[in-house]
PDB file of C-alpha atoms in Angstrom:
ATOM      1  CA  UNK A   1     132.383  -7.325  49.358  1.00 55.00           C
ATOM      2  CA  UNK A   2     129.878  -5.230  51.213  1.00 65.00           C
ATOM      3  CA  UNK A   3     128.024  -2.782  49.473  1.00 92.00           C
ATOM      4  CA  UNK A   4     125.215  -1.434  47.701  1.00 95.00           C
ATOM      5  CA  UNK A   5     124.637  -2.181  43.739  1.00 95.00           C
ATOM      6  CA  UNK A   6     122.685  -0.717  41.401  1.00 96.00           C
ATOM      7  CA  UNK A   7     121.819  -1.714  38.021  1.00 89.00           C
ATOM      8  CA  UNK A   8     121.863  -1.301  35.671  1.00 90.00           C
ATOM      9  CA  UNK A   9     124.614   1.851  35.486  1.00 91.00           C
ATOM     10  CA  UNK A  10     122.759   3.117  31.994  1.00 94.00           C
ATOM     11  CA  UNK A  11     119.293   2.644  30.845  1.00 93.00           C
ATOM     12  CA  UNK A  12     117.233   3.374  28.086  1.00 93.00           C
ATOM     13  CA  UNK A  13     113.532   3.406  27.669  1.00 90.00           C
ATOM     14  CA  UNK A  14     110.970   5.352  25.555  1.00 90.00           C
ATOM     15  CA  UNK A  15     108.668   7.561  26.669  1.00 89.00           C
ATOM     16  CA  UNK A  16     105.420   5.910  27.995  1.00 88.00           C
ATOM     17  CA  UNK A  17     106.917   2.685  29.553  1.00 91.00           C
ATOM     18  CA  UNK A  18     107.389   1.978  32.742  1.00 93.00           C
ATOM     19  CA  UNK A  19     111.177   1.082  34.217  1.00 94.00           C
ATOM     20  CA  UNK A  20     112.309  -0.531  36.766  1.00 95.00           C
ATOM     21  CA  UNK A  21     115.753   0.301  38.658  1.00 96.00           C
ATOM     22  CA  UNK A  22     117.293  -1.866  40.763  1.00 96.00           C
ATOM     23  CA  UNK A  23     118.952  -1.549  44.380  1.00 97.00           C
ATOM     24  CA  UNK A  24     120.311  -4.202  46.583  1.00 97.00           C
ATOM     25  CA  UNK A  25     122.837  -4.003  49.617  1.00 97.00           C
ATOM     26  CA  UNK A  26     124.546  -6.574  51.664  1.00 95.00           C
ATOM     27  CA  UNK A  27     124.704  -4.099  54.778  1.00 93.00           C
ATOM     28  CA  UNK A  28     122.170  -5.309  56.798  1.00 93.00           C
ATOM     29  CA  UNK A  29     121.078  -2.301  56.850  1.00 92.00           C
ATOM     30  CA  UNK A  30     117.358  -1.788  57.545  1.00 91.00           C
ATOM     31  CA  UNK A  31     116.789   1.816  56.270  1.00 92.00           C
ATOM     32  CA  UNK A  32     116.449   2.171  52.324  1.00 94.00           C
ATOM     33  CA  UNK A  33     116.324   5.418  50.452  1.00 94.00           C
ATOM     34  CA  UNK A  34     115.948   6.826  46.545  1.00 96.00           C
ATOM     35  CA  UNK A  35     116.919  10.067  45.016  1.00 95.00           C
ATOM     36  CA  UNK A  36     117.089  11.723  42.106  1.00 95.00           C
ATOM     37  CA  UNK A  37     119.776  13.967  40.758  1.00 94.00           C
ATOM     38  CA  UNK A  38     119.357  16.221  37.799  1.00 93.00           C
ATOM     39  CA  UNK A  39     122.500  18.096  36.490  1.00 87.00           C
ATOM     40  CA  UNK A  40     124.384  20.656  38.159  1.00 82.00           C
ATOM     41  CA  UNK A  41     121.553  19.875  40.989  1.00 85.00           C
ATOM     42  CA  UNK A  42     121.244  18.376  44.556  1.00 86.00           C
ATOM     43  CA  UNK A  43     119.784  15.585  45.708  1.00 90.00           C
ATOM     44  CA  UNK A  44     116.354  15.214  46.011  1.00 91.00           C
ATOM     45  CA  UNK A  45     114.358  12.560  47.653  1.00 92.00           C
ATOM     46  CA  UNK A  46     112.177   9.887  46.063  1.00 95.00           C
ATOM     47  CA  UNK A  47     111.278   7.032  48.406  1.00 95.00           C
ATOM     48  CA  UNK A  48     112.121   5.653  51.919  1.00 93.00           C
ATOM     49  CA  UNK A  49     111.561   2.972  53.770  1.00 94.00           C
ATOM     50  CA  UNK A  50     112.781   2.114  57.354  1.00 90.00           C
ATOM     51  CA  UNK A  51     111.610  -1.417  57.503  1.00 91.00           C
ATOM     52  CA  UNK A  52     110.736  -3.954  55.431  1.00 94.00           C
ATOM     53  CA  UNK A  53     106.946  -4.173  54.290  1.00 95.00           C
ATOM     54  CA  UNK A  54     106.880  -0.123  54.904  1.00 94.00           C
ATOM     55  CA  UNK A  55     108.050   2.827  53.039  1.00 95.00           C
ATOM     56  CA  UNK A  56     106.920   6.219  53.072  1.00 93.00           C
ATOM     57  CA  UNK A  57     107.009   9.132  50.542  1.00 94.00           C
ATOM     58  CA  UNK A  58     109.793  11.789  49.890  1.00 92.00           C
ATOM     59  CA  UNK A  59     109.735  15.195  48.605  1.00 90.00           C
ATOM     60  CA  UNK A  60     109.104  14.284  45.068  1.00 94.00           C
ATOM     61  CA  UNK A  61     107.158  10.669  45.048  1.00 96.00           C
ATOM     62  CA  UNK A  62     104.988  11.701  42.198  1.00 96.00           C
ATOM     63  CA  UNK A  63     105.219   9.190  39.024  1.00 96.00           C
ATOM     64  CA  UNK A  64     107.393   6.659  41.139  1.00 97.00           C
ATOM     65  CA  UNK A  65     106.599   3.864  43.157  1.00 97.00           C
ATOM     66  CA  UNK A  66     108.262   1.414  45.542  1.00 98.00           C
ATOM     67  CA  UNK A  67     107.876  -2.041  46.775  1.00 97.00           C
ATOM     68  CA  UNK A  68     110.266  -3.311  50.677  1.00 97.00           C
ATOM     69  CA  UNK A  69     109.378  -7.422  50.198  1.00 97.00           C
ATOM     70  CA  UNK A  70     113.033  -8.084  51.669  1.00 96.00           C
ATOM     71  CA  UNK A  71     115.514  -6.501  53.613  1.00 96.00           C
ATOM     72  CA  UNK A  72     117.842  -6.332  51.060  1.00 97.00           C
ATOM     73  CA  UNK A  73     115.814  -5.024  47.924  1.00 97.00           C
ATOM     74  CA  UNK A  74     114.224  -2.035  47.367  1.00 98.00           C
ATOM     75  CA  UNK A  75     113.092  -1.595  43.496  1.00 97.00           C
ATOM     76  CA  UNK A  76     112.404   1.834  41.994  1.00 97.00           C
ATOM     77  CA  UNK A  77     109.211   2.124  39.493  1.00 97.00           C
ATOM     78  CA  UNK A  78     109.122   5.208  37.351  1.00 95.00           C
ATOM     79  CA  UNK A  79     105.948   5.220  35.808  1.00 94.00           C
ATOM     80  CA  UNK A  80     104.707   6.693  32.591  1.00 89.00           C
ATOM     81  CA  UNK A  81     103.169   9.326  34.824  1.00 88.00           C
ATOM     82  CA  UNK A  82     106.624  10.878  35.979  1.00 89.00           C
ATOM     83  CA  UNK A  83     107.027  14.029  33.386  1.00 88.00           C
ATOM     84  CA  UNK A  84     110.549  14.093  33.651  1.00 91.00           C
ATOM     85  CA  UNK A  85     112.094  11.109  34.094  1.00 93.00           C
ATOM     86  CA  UNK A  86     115.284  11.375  32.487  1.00 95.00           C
ATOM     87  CA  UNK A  87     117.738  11.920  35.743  1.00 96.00           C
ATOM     88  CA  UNK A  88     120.666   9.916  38.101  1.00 96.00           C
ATOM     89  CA  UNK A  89     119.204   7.855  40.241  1.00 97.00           C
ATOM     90  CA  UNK A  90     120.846   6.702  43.223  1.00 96.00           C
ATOM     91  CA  UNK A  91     119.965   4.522  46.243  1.00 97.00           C
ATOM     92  CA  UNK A  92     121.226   4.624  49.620  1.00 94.00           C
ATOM     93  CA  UNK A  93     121.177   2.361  53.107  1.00 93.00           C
ATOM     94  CA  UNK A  94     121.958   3.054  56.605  1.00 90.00           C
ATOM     95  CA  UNK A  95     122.120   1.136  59.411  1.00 85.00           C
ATOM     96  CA  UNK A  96     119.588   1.763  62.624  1.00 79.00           C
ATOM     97  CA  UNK A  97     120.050   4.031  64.885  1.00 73.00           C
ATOM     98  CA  UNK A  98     120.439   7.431  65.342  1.00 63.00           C
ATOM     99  CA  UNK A  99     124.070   8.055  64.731  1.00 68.00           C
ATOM    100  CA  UNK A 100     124.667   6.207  61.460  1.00 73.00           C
ATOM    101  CA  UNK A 101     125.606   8.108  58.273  1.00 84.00           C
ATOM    102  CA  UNK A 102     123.737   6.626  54.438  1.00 88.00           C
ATOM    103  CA  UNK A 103     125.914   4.606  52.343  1.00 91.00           C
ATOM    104  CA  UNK A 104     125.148   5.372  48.554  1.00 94.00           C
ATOM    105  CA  UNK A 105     125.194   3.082  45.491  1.00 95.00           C
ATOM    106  CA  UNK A 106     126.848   3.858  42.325  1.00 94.00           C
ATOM    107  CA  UNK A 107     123.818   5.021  40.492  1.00 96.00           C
ATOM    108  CA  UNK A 108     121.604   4.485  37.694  1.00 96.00           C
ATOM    109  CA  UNK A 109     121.592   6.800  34.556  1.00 95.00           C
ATOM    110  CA  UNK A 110     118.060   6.907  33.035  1.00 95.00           C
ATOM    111  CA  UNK A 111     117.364   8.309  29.749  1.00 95.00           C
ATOM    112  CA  UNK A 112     113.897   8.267  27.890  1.00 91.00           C
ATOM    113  CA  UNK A 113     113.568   9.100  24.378  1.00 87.00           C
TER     114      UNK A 113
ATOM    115  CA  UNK B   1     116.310  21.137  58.195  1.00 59.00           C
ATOM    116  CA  UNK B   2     118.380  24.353  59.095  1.00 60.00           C
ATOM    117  CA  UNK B   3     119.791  25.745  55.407  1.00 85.00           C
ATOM    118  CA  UNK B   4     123.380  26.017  54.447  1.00 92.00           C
ATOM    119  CA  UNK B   5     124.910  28.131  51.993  1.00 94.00           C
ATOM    120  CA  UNK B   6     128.460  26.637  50.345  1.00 96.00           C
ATOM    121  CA  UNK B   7     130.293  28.865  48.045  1.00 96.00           C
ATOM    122  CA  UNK B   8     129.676  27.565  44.496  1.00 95.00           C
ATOM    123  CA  UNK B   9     133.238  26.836  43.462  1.00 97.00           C
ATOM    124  CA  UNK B  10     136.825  26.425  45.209  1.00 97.00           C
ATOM    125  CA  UNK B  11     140.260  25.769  43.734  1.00 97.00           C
ATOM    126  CA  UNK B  12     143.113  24.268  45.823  1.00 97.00           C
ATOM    127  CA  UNK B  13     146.729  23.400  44.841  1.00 97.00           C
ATOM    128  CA  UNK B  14     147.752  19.661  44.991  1.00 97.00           C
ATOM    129  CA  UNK B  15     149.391  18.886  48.553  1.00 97.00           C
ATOM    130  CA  UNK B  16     148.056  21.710  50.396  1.00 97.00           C
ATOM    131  CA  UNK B  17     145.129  22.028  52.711  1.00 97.00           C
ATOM    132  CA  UNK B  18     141.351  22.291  51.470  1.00 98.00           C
ATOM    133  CA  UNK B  19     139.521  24.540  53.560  1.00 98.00           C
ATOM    134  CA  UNK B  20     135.878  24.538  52.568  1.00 98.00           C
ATOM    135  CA  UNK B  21     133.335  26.683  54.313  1.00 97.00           C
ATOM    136  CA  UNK B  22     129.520  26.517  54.906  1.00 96.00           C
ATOM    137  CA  UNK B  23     127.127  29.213  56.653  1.00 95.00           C
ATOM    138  CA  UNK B  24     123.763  27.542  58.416  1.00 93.00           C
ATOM    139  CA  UNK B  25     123.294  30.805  60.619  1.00 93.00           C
ATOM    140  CA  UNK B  26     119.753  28.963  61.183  1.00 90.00           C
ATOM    141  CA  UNK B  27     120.869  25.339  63.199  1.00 90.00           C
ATOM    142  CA  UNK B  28     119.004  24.424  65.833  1.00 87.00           C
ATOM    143  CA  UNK B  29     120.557  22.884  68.964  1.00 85.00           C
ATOM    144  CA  UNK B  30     119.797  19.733  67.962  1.00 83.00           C
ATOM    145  CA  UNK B  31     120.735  19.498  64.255  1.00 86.00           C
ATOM    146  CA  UNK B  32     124.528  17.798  63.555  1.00 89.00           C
ATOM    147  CA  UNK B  33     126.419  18.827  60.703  1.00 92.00           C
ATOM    148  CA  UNK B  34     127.382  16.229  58.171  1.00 92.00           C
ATOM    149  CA  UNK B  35     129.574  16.465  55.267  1.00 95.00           C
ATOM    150  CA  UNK B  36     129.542  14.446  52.196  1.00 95.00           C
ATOM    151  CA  UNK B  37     131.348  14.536  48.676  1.00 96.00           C
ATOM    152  CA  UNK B  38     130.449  13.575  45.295  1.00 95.00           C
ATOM    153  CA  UNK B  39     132.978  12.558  42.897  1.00 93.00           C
ATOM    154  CA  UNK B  40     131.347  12.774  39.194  1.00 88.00           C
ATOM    155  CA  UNK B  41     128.543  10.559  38.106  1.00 85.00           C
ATOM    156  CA  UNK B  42     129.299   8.320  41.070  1.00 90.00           C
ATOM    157  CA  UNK B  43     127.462   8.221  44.106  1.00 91.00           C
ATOM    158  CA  UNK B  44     128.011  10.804  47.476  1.00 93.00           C
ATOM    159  CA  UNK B  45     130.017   9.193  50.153  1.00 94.00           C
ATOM    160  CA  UNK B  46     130.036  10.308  53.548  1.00 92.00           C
ATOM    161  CA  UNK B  47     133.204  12.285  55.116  1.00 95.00           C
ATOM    162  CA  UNK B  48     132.263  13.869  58.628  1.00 95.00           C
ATOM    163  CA  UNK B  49     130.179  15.034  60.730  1.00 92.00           C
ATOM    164  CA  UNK B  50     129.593  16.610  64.359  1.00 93.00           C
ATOM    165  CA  UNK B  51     127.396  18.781  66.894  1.00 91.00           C
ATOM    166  CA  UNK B  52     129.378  21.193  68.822  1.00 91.00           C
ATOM    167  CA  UNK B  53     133.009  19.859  68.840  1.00 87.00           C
ATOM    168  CA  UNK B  54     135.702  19.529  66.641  1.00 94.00           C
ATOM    169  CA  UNK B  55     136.019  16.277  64.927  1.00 95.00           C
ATOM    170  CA  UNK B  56     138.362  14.523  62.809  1.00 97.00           C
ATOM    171  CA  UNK B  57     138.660  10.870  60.942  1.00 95.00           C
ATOM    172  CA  UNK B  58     140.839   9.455  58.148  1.00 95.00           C
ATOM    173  CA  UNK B  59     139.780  11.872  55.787  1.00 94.00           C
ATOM    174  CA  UNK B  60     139.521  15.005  56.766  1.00 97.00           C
ATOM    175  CA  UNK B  61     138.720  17.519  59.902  1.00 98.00           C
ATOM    176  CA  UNK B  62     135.643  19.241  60.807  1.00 98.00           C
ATOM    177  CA  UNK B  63     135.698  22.582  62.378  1.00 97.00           C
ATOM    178  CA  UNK B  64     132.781  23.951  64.155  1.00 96.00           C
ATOM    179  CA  UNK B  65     132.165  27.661  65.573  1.00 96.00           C
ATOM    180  CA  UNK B  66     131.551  28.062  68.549  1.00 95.00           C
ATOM    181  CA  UNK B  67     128.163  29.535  67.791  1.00 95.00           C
ATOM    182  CA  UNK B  68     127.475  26.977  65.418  1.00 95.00           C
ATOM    183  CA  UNK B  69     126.210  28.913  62.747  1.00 95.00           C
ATOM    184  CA  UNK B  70     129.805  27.992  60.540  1.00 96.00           C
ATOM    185  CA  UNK B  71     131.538  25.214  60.043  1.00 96.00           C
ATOM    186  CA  UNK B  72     134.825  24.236  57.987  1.00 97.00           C
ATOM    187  CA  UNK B  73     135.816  21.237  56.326  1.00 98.00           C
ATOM    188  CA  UNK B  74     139.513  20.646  56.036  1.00 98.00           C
ATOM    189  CA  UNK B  75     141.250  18.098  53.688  1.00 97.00           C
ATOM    190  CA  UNK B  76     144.664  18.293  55.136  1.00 96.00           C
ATOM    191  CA  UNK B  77     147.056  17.292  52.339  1.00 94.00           C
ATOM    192  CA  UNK B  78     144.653  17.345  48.895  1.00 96.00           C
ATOM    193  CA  UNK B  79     145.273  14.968  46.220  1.00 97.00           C
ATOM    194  CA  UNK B  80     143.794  15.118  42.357  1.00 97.00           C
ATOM    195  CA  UNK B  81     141.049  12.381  43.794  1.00 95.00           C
ATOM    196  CA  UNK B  82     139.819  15.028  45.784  1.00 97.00           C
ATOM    197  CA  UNK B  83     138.471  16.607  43.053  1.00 97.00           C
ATOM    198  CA  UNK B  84     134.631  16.470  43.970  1.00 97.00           C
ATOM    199  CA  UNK B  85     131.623  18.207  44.947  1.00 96.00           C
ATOM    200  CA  UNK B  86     131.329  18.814  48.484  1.00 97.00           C
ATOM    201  CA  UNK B  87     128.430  19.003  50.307  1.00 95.00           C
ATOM    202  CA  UNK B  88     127.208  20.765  53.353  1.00 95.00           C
ATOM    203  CA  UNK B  89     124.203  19.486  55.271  1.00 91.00           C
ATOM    204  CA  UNK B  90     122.460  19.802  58.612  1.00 88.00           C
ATOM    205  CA  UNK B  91     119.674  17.800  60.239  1.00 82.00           C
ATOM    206  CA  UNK B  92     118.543  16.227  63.242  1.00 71.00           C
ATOM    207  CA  UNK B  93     120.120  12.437  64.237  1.00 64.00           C
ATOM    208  CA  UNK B  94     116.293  11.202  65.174  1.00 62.00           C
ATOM    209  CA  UNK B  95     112.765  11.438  63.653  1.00 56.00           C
ATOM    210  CA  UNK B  96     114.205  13.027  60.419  1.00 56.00           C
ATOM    211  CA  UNK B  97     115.292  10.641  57.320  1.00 64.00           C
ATOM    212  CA  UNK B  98     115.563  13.111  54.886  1.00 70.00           C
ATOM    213  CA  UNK B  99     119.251  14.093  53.905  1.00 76.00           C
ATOM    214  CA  UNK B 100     118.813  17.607  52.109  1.00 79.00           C
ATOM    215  CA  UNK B 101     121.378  17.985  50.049  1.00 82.00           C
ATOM    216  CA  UNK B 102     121.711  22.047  48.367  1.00 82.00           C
ATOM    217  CA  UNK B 103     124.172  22.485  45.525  1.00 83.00           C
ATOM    218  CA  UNK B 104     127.317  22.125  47.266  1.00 93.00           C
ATOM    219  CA  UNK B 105     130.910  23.391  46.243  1.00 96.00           C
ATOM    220  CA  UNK B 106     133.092  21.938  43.218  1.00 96.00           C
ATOM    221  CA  UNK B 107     136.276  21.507  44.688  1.00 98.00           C
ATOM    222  CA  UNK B 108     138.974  21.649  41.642  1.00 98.00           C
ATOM    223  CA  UNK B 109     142.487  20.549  42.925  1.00 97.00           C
ATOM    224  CA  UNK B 110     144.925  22.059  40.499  1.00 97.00           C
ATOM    225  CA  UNK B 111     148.497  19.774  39.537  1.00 95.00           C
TER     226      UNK B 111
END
């Protein structure tokens, strides 16, 4: 099946540690993206990167950090610096060109205690 | 990105037609109009979307003014797994990744 995952769907940490979220597609797609959702809110963007090796910062890239090493992955970092990390987190793809609507992934729940 | 405005909350009866409006009085010429829907804690998925004309897919209709400052989005035939939040956006097809996505409207269909 084609797609984007996410995992995992629920996560845990406590405050002061870094996470890592994961996001992988199938698509071919070459344009990655990460937002955050907090309840009863929008989406708001993280991350995005339009080719591998380069990404470039969203609206609210402050306490989170990226890496594009292959076309396919596109990890999430929240860092012990983001002050309110507890939020959905969802990654999308979409393929080039002008035209071409984002696929989303299912989303990763992050709480920290 | 030109703003929209979505009314906050809509209920529709099962079987009948889901019309869902959205104001963005400020497009430019070159700004489409997409639509997406989120079904709880899942992730949005893409319905529609269109410049001037009227468009419609597998899912539902779009319906744009002819000024472009309105636009509907018609489900024709709702079912329960319509139940969602829909939402409204507009941007430019080139030179803009950024989907801005407001707060959309909950869309209750009712047995």
């Amino acid at each position: 099946d084609g797609g984007i995952t996410q995992s995992p769907k629920y996560l845990f940490r406590k405050e002061g540690q870094n996470v890592t979220l994961s996001c992988e597609q199938n698509l071919n797609h070459d344009a990655m993206y990460w937002y955050r959702q907090d309840p009863g809110q929008g989406l708001r963007l993280i991350y995005y990167s339009q080719i591998v090796n380069d990404f470039q910062k969203g609206d609210i890239a402050e306490g989170y950090s990226v890496s594009r090493e292959k076309k396919e992955s596109f990890p999430l970092t929240v860092t012990s610096a983001q002050k309110n990390p507890t939020a959905f987190y969802l990654c999308a793809s979409r393929a080039s060109g002008n035209y071409n609507e984002q696929f989303f992934g299912p989303g990763t729940r992050l709480t920290v205690l | 990105d030109a703003k929209t405005t979505q009314p906050t909350s809509m209920d529709c009866a099962e079987g009948r037609a889901a019309n869902l409006p959205c104001n963005h009085s400020t497009i430019s010429g070159n700004e489409y109009v997409y639509w997406y829907r989120q079904i709880h804690s899942q992730g949005p998925q893409y319905i529609i979307h269109g410049l001037k004309n009227n468009e419609t897919n597998e899912m539902a209709s779009l319906i744009i003014t002819e000024d472009r400052k309105s636009s509907t989005l018609i489900l024709p035939h709702a079912t329960l797994r319509d139940t969602a939040v829909y939402y409204c956006i507009v941007r430019e097809n080139f030179g803009n990744e950024k989907l801005t996505f407001g707060t959309g409207t909950r869309l209750t269909i009712i047995p």
